[in-house]
Amino acid sequence: YEIKECDWSSDVCSSDLSVKPNIGASELAEALNRVLPFTATDDNRPILQCVNFVAKEGKLTLVSADGFRLAKISLDYDDGEGQALIIRDDLKGIINALKRAKRARVGFEPGGESLDGMSLIIDTELIRYKWVSASGSYPDYEKLIPTDFNAFASFDTVEAIKAVNSLKALSDGKSYPIDLSVGDGKIVMANPDDKGQAELIADTDGEAIKVRIDGGYLAQALKACGGMVDFKLTSPSSPMLFGTDGYQLVVMPMLTAESQKPEVETETAEPETTDTER
């Protein structure tokens, strides 16, 4: 690319209009919106404070995780391979810039603290953005996404968010667990103390399963998915999967006396912790 008025001591440079796009600008902005909320906020887990950008096999995949949730979205990308870990806070400003951009180009180039380090480059018609990859290895996220399920449901997130907000109003504090029951053509959301419940029409299949989930996590998951969402369950103690149009979000359940009955051990959403016991 031709670069002008560029201060190479800075991570942001002025660009000309010769950017040859290899990805949709608004599409990339939406992908970032769907993964940034699920990065870790704990300073003791710096790798999980990053978004993992992986380009391979014709896809650009963005991954985030916080130990309780794991988000993954893949976009069409046929421009080589690369991988970079970019700190969440460094990416927040780029979303609005991408929404305003007409063209965007994503690339990777050598650079960083280690000999095999990489930098992520995003060019728009006005600005070049460059981030050096954080040092470290990201968890093997593919094996953390469940693939075998016993219950399935497809439902409207707009109505579901309304139901979650109604149940939140019944809670005493910031944390408000919700029991989700799937089966018989509906999803039932209920307050564990039997203070209220809501029923949603859903396309369901498989076994009838009830799982407990943090209400805040559920609200964030529904917002990130939007529209119609596919919801899949294996058991009350196993990771649940929300999915829509190339986007996957794994959420760990809250443990109850029923869900802790002996069963086959399952993977957590982040292998190096035992944070699932909330």
mmCIF file of C-alpha atoms in Angstrom:
data_model
loop_
_atom_site.group_PDB
_atom_site.id
_atom_site.type_symbol
_atom_site.label_atom_id
_atom_site.label_comp_id
_atom_site.label_asym_id
_atom_site.label_seq_id
_atom_site.Cartn_x
_atom_site.Cartn_y
_atom_site.Cartn_z
ATOM 1 C CA TYR A 1 0.000 0.000 0.000
ATOM 2 C CA GLU A 2 1.080 3.579 -0.469
ATOM 3 C CA ILE A 3 1.348 5.368 2.838
ATOM 4 C CA LYS A 4 1.653 9.106 3.268
ATOM 5 C CA GLU A 5 2.145 11.417 6.244
ATOM 6 C CA CYS A 6 3.057 8.384 8.317
ATOM 7 C CA ASP A 7 4.846 8.565 11.646
ATOM 8 C CA TRP A 8 6.236 5.046 12.073
ATOM 9 C CA SER A 9 6.623 5.607 15.822
ATOM 10 C CA SER A 10 2.821 5.573 15.965
ATOM 11 C CA ASP A 11 0.386 2.699 15.501
ATOM 12 C CA VAL A 12 -1.933 4.834 13.354
ATOM 13 C CA CYS A 13 -0.953 6.274 9.998
ATOM 14 C CA SER A 14 -2.700 8.304 7.322
ATOM 15 C CA SER A 15 -3.369 6.292 4.162
ATOM 16 C CA ASP A 16 -4.396 7.131 0.621
ATOM 17 C CA LEU A 17 -7.447 5.806 -1.228
ATOM 18 C CA SER A 18 -5.713 2.862 -2.913
ATOM 19 C CA VAL A 19 -6.808 0.204 -0.409
ATOM 20 C CA LYS A 20 -7.753 -3.035 -2.111
ATOM 21 C CA PRO A 21 -10.408 -4.567 0.170
ATOM 22 C CA ASN A 22 -10.271 -8.225 1.191
ATOM 23 C CA ILE A 23 -13.022 -8.138 3.824
ATOM 24 C CA GLY A 24 -16.232 -6.203 4.459
ATOM 25 C CA ALA A 25 -15.663 -3.220 6.767
ATOM 26 C CA SER A 26 -19.099 -3.366 8.403
ATOM 27 C CA GLU A 27 -18.864 -7.151 8.596
ATOM 28 C CA LEU A 28 -15.587 -6.911 10.513
ATOM 29 C CA ALA A 29 -17.036 -4.246 12.817
ATOM 30 C CA GLU A 30 -19.976 -6.514 13.648
ATOM 31 C CA ALA A 31 -17.642 -9.454 14.268
ATOM 32 C CA LEU A 32 -15.644 -7.382 16.772
ATOM 33 C CA ASN A 33 -18.869 -6.343 18.495
ATOM 34 C CA ARG A 34 -19.706 -10.009 18.948
ATOM 35 C CA VAL A 35 -16.421 -11.081 20.529
ATOM 36 C CA LEU A 36 -15.180 -8.103 22.569
ATOM 37 C CA PRO A 37 -17.757 -8.500 25.394
ATOM 38 C CA PHE A 38 -16.459 -11.992 26.126
ATOM 39 C CA THR A 39 -12.805 -11.180 26.795
ATOM 40 C CA ALA A 40 -11.524 -11.457 30.367
ATOM 41 C CA THR A 41 -11.375 -8.427 32.657
ATOM 42 C CA ASP A 42 -9.008 -10.073 35.144
ATOM 43 C CA ASP A 43 -5.504 -8.574 34.874
ATOM 44 C CA ASN A 44 -4.055 -11.903 36.015
ATOM 45 C CA ARG A 45 -5.151 -13.496 32.758
ATOM 46 C CA PRO A 46 -3.597 -11.247 30.098
ATOM 47 C CA ILE A 47 -3.957 -13.715 27.227
ATOM 48 C CA LEU A 48 -7.708 -13.904 27.766
ATOM 49 C CA GLN A 49 -7.844 -10.103 27.651
ATOM 50 C CA CYS A 50 -7.007 -10.450 23.964
ATOM 51 C CA VAL A 51 -8.978 -11.224 20.834
ATOM 52 C CA ASN A 52 -7.340 -14.037 18.902
ATOM 53 C CA PHE A 53 -7.221 -13.312 15.147
ATOM 54 C CA VAL A 54 -6.548 -16.437 13.064
ATOM 55 C CA ALA A 55 -6.396 -16.466 9.257
ATOM 56 C CA LYS A 56 -6.271 -19.877 7.578
ATOM 57 C CA GLU A 57 -8.136 -22.082 5.137
ATOM 58 C CA GLY A 58 -10.056 -19.214 3.561
ATOM 59 C CA LYS A 59 -11.401 -17.825 6.837
ATOM 60 C CA LEU A 60 -10.556 -15.034 9.270
ATOM 61 C CA THR A 61 -11.633 -16.234 12.704
ATOM 62 C CA LEU A 62 -11.965 -14.005 15.764
ATOM 63 C CA VAL A 63 -12.021 -15.733 19.161
ATOM 64 C CA SER A 64 -12.456 -14.469 22.716
ATOM 65 C CA ALA A 65 -12.882 -16.193 26.089
ATOM 66 C CA ASP A 66 -13.073 -15.274 29.767
ATOM 67 C CA GLY A 67 -13.112 -18.672 31.473
ATOM 68 C CA PHE A 68 -16.907 -18.908 31.587
ATOM 69 C CA ARG A 69 -17.690 -18.077 27.953
ATOM 70 C CA LEU A 70 -16.031 -18.498 24.580
ATOM 71 C CA ALA A 71 -17.062 -16.589 21.456
ATOM 72 C CA LYS A 72 -16.024 -17.458 17.911
ATOM 73 C CA ILE A 73 -16.953 -15.933 14.570
ATOM 74 C CA SER A 74 -15.510 -16.681 11.131
ATOM 75 C CA LEU A 75 -15.517 -14.422 8.051
ATOM 76 C CA ASP A 76 -14.574 -15.232 4.477
ATOM 77 C CA TYR A 77 -10.920 -14.321 3.947
ATOM 78 C CA ASP A 78 -8.767 -15.651 1.147
ATOM 79 C CA ASP A 79 -5.570 -13.648 1.549
ATOM 80 C CA GLY A 80 -3.005 -15.851 3.237
ATOM 81 C CA GLU A 81 -2.501 -17.037 6.795
ATOM 82 C CA GLY A 82 -1.557 -15.369 10.060
ATOM 83 C CA GLN A 83 -2.316 -15.174 13.763
ATOM 84 C CA ALA A 84 -2.190 -12.337 16.292
ATOM 85 C CA LEU A 85 -3.370 -11.698 19.849
ATOM 86 C CA ILE A 86 -4.652 -8.131 20.201
ATOM 87 C CA ILE A 87 -5.559 -6.594 23.556
ATOM 88 C CA ARG A 88 -9.265 -5.836 23.855
ATOM 89 C CA ASP A 89 -8.880 -2.182 24.858
ATOM 90 C CA ASP A 90 -6.796 -1.479 21.752
ATOM 91 C CA LEU A 91 -9.651 -2.609 19.504
ATOM 92 C CA LYS A 92 -12.588 -0.657 20.889
ATOM 93 C CA GLY A 93 -12.006 2.466 18.818
ATOM 94 C CA ILE A 94 -11.690 0.610 15.522
ATOM 95 C CA ILE A 95 -15.329 -0.547 15.504
ATOM 96 C CA ASN A 96 -16.816 2.890 14.824
ATOM 97 C CA ALA A 97 -14.075 3.634 12.291
ATOM 98 C CA LEU A 98 -14.907 0.436 10.392
ATOM 99 C CA LYS A 99 -18.614 1.282 10.401
ATOM 100 C CA ARG A 100 -17.796 4.552 8.628
ATOM 101 C CA ALA A 101 -15.247 3.056 6.239
ATOM 102 C CA LYS A 102 -16.040 2.156 2.645
ATOM 103 C CA ARG A 103 -13.203 -0.343 2.247
ATOM 104 C CA ALA A 104 -11.124 -2.466 4.595
ATOM 105 C CA ARG A 105 -8.153 -4.733 4.231
ATOM 106 C CA VAL A 106 -6.793 -7.094 6.882
ATOM 107 C CA GLY A 107 -3.253 -8.444 6.820
ATOM 108 C CA PHE A 108 -0.484 -9.850 8.981
ATOM 109 C CA GLU A 109 3.232 -9.086 8.928
ATOM 110 C CA PRO A 110 6.252 -10.151 10.977
ATOM 111 C CA GLY A 111 6.954 -8.033 14.015
ATOM 112 C CA GLY A 112 6.705 -8.081 17.773
ATOM 113 C CA GLU A 113 8.568 -8.989 20.905
ATOM 114 C CA SER A 114 9.592 -12.471 19.734
ATOM 115 C CA LEU A 115 11.351 -13.690 16.603
ATOM 116 C CA ASP A 116 8.188 -15.351 15.339
ATOM 117 C CA GLY A 117 5.912 -12.482 16.451
ATOM 118 C CA MET A 118 3.263 -11.018 14.177
ATOM 119 C CA SER A 119 1.459 -7.716 13.796
ATOM 120 C CA LEU A 120 -2.139 -7.244 12.697
ATOM 121 C CA ILE A 121 -2.764 -4.603 10.032
ATOM 122 C CA ILE A 122 -6.162 -3.111 9.185
ATOM 123 C CA ASP A 123 -6.260 -0.595 6.355
ATOM 124 C CA THR A 124 -9.212 1.627 5.487
ATOM 125 C CA GLU A 125 -9.295 4.281 2.774
ATOM 126 C CA LEU A 126 -8.187 6.871 5.348
ATOM 127 C CA ILE A 127 -6.172 5.158 8.094
ATOM 128 C CA ARG A 128 -3.784 2.267 8.607
ATOM 129 C CA TYR A 129 -4.039 0.586 12.012
ATOM 130 C CA LYS A 130 -1.238 -1.617 13.289
ATOM 131 C CA TRP A 131 -1.134 -3.696 16.464
ATOM 132 C CA VAL A 132 1.731 -5.855 17.678
ATOM 133 C CA SER A 133 0.586 -9.274 18.843
ATOM 134 C CA ALA A 134 0.750 -9.945 22.571
ATOM 135 C CA SER A 135 3.269 -12.559 23.652
ATOM 136 C CA GLY A 136 1.826 -15.917 24.663
ATOM 137 C CA SER A 137 -0.201 -18.902 23.483
ATOM 138 C CA TYR A 138 -3.960 -18.916 23.211
ATOM 139 C CA PRO A 139 -5.915 -21.954 24.505
ATOM 140 C CA ASP A 140 -6.889 -24.603 21.949
ATOM 141 C CA TYR A 141 -10.368 -23.146 21.512
ATOM 142 C CA GLU A 142 -11.617 -25.644 18.933
ATOM 143 C CA LYS A 143 -11.714 -28.529 21.413
ATOM 144 C CA LEU A 144 -13.652 -26.368 23.887
ATOM 145 C CA ILE A 145 -16.639 -25.964 21.570
ATOM 146 C CA PRO A 146 -19.120 -28.823 22.168
ATOM 147 C CA THR A 147 -20.213 -30.869 19.171
ATOM 148 C CA ASP A 148 -22.561 -33.530 20.614
ATOM 149 C CA PHE A 149 -25.959 -32.452 21.910
ATOM 150 C CA ASN A 150 -29.135 -33.973 23.329
ATOM 151 C CA ALA A 151 -31.486 -30.979 23.132
ATOM 152 C CA PHE A 152 -32.028 -28.333 20.475
ATOM 153 C CA ALA A 153 -34.097 -25.145 20.263
ATOM 154 C CA SER A 154 -34.463 -22.261 17.840
ATOM 155 C CA PHE A 155 -36.147 -19.082 19.080
ATOM 156 C CA ASP A 156 -36.406 -15.294 18.733
ATOM 157 C CA THR A 157 -33.866 -13.348 20.786
ATOM 158 C CA VAL A 158 -36.003 -10.186 20.863
ATOM 159 C CA GLU A 159 -38.765 -11.886 22.849
ATOM 160 C CA ALA A 160 -36.211 -13.757 24.938
ATOM 161 C CA ILE A 161 -34.448 -10.536 25.979
ATOM 162 C CA LYS A 162 -37.787 -9.100 27.098
ATOM 163 C CA ALA A 163 -38.332 -12.198 29.241
ATOM 164 C CA VAL A 164 -34.850 -11.951 30.771
ATOM 165 C CA ASN A 165 -35.392 -8.297 31.644
ATOM 166 C CA SER A 166 -38.693 -9.157 33.342
ATOM 167 C CA LEU A 167 -36.993 -11.836 35.445
ATOM 168 C CA LYS A 168 -34.142 -9.469 36.288
ATOM 169 C CA ALA A 169 -36.683 -7.130 37.872
ATOM 170 C CA LEU A 170 -37.461 -9.883 40.388
ATOM 171 C CA SER A 171 -33.858 -10.216 41.557
ATOM 172 C CA ASP A 172 -32.387 -8.620 44.671
ATOM 173 C CA GLY A 173 -28.899 -7.905 43.329
ATOM 174 C CA LYS A 174 -26.602 -7.912 40.316
ATOM 175 C CA SER A 175 -26.606 -11.694 40.014
ATOM 176 C CA TYR A 176 -29.854 -13.272 38.906
ATOM 177 C CA PRO A 177 -29.807 -16.953 37.947
ATOM 178 C CA ILE A 178 -32.390 -18.176 35.452
ATOM 179 C CA ASP A 179 -33.557 -21.751 34.926
ATOM 180 C CA LEU A 180 -33.992 -22.599 31.244
ATOM 181 C CA SER A 181 -36.172 -25.581 30.342
ATOM 182 C CA VAL A 182 -36.123 -26.778 26.722
ATOM 183 C CA GLY A 183 -38.705 -29.093 25.183
ATOM 184 C CA ASP A 184 -42.264 -29.552 23.878
ATOM 185 C CA GLY A 185 -42.050 -26.658 21.427
ATOM 186 C CA LYS A 186 -41.133 -24.036 23.977
ATOM 187 C CA ILE A 187 -38.462 -22.572 26.226
ATOM 188 C CA VAL A 188 -39.437 -21.763 29.781
ATOM 189 C CA MET A 189 -37.385 -19.159 31.659
ATOM 190 C CA ALA A 190 -37.980 -19.198 35.398
ATOM 191 C CA ASN A 191 -36.723 -17.572 38.564
ATOM 192 C CA PRO A 192 -35.225 -20.344 40.763
ATOM 193 C CA ASP A 193 -37.284 -19.078 43.733
ATOM 194 C CA ASP A 194 -40.545 -19.526 41.780
ATOM 195 C CA LYS A 195 -41.199 -15.799 41.759
ATOM 196 C CA GLY A 196 -42.001 -15.758 38.060
ATOM 197 C CA GLN A 197 -41.528 -17.418 34.699
ATOM 198 C CA ALA A 198 -41.931 -16.737 30.994
ATOM 199 C CA GLU A 199 -42.687 -19.100 28.111
ATOM 200 C CA LEU A 200 -41.346 -18.636 24.592
ATOM 201 C CA ILE A 201 -42.456 -20.452 21.474
ATOM 202 C CA ALA A 202 -39.501 -22.381 20.018
ATOM 203 C CA ASP A 203 -38.697 -25.077 17.512
ATOM 204 C CA THR A 204 -37.369 -27.855 19.748
ATOM 205 C CA ASP A 205 -35.972 -31.321 19.237
ATOM 206 C CA GLY A 206 -34.336 -34.009 21.356
ATOM 207 C CA GLU A 207 -34.591 -34.484 25.102
ATOM 208 C CA ALA A 208 -36.240 -32.160 27.609
ATOM 209 C CA ILE A 209 -33.411 -30.559 29.616
ATOM 210 C CA LYS A 210 -33.296 -27.856 32.289
ATOM 211 C CA VAL A 211 -30.162 -25.809 32.854
ATOM 212 C CA ARG A 212 -29.344 -22.876 35.132
ATOM 213 C CA ILE A 213 -27.556 -19.876 33.653
ATOM 214 C CA ASP A 214 -26.410 -16.515 34.961
ATOM 215 C CA GLY A 215 -29.046 -14.009 33.789
ATOM 216 C CA GLY A 216 -26.443 -11.428 32.827
ATOM 217 C CA TYR A 217 -24.606 -13.973 30.702
ATOM 218 C CA LEU A 218 -27.868 -14.986 29.042
ATOM 219 C CA ALA A 219 -28.746 -11.381 28.217
ATOM 220 C CA GLN A 220 -25.316 -10.779 26.687
ATOM 221 C CA ALA A 221 -25.518 -13.997 24.682
ATOM 222 C CA LEU A 222 -28.930 -13.130 23.240
ATOM 223 C CA LYS A 223 -27.812 -9.601 22.375
ATOM 224 C CA ALA A 224 -24.658 -10.863 20.659
ATOM 225 C CA CYS A 225 -26.593 -13.366 18.558
ATOM 226 C CA GLY A 226 -29.594 -11.209 17.594
ATOM 227 C CA GLY A 227 -32.499 -12.381 15.455
ATOM 228 C CA MET A 228 -33.166 -16.107 15.571
ATOM 229 C CA VAL A 229 -30.705 -18.140 17.636
ATOM 230 C CA ASP A 230 -29.937 -21.850 17.697
ATOM 231 C CA PHE A 231 -29.552 -23.130 21.261
ATOM 232 C CA LYS A 232 -27.996 -26.537 21.946
ATOM 233 C CA LEU A 233 -27.581 -28.510 25.168
ATOM 234 C CA THR A 234 -25.971 -31.765 26.220
ATOM 235 C CA SER A 235 -26.784 -31.911 29.955
ATOM 236 C CA PRO A 236 -27.473 -29.549 32.885
ATOM 237 C CA SER A 237 -23.752 -29.475 33.762
ATOM 238 C CA SER A 238 -22.253 -29.261 30.269
ATOM 239 C CA PRO A 239 -21.383 -26.147 28.231
ATOM 240 C CA MET A 240 -24.333 -24.778 26.266
ATOM 241 C CA LEU A 241 -23.950 -23.426 22.729
ATOM 242 C CA PHE A 242 -25.658 -20.397 21.202
ATOM 243 C CA GLY A 243 -25.178 -20.021 17.460
ATOM 244 C CA THR A 244 -26.282 -17.996 14.471
ATOM 245 C CA ASP A 245 -24.904 -17.371 10.981
ATOM 246 C CA GLY A 246 -21.232 -18.311 11.519
ATOM 247 C CA TYR A 247 -21.183 -17.160 15.146
ATOM 248 C CA GLN A 248 -20.797 -19.498 18.127
ATOM 249 C CA LEU A 249 -20.926 -18.653 21.825
ATOM 250 C CA VAL A 250 -20.183 -21.267 24.475
ATOM 251 C CA VAL A 251 -21.519 -20.527 27.971
ATOM 252 C CA MET A 252 -20.899 -22.553 31.114
ATOM 253 C CA PRO A 253 -23.954 -23.296 33.270
ATOM 254 C CA MET A 254 -24.332 -22.474 36.932
ATOM 255 C CA LEU A 255 -24.054 -25.608 39.033
ATOM 256 C CA THR A 256 -27.031 -26.865 41.018
ATOM 257 C CA ALA A 257 -27.508 -29.897 43.257
ATOM 258 C CA GLU A 258 -29.209 -31.662 40.355
ATOM 259 C CA SER A 259 -26.559 -30.809 37.782
ATOM 260 C CA GLN A 260 -23.729 -32.004 40.061
ATOM 261 C CA LYS A 261 -24.962 -35.588 40.117
ATOM 262 C CA PRO A 262 -22.179 -37.938 38.918
ATOM 263 C CA GLU A 263 -21.763 -38.020 35.144
ATOM 264 C CA VAL A 264 -19.054 -38.119 32.503
ATOM 265 C CA GLU A 265 -16.549 -35.314 33.083
ATOM 266 C CA THR A 266 -16.822 -32.437 30.597
ATOM 267 C CA GLU A 267 -14.388 -29.768 29.408
ATOM 268 C CA THR A 268 -14.729 -26.240 30.728
ATOM 269 C CA ALA A 269 -14.667 -23.131 28.566
ATOM 270 C CA GLU A 270 -11.072 -22.435 29.593
ATOM 271 C CA PRO A 271 -8.747 -25.297 30.469
ATOM 272 C CA GLU A 272 -6.474 -23.704 33.037
ATOM 273 C CA THR A 273 -9.077 -22.721 35.642
ATOM 274 C CA THR A 274 -11.914 -24.169 37.676
ATOM 275 C CA ASP A 275 -13.997 -20.992 37.563
ATOM 276 C CA THR A 276 -17.120 -22.845 36.495
ATOM 277 C CA GLU A 277 -18.212 -23.305 40.073
ATOM 278 C CA ARG A 278 -19.934 -19.959 40.494
#
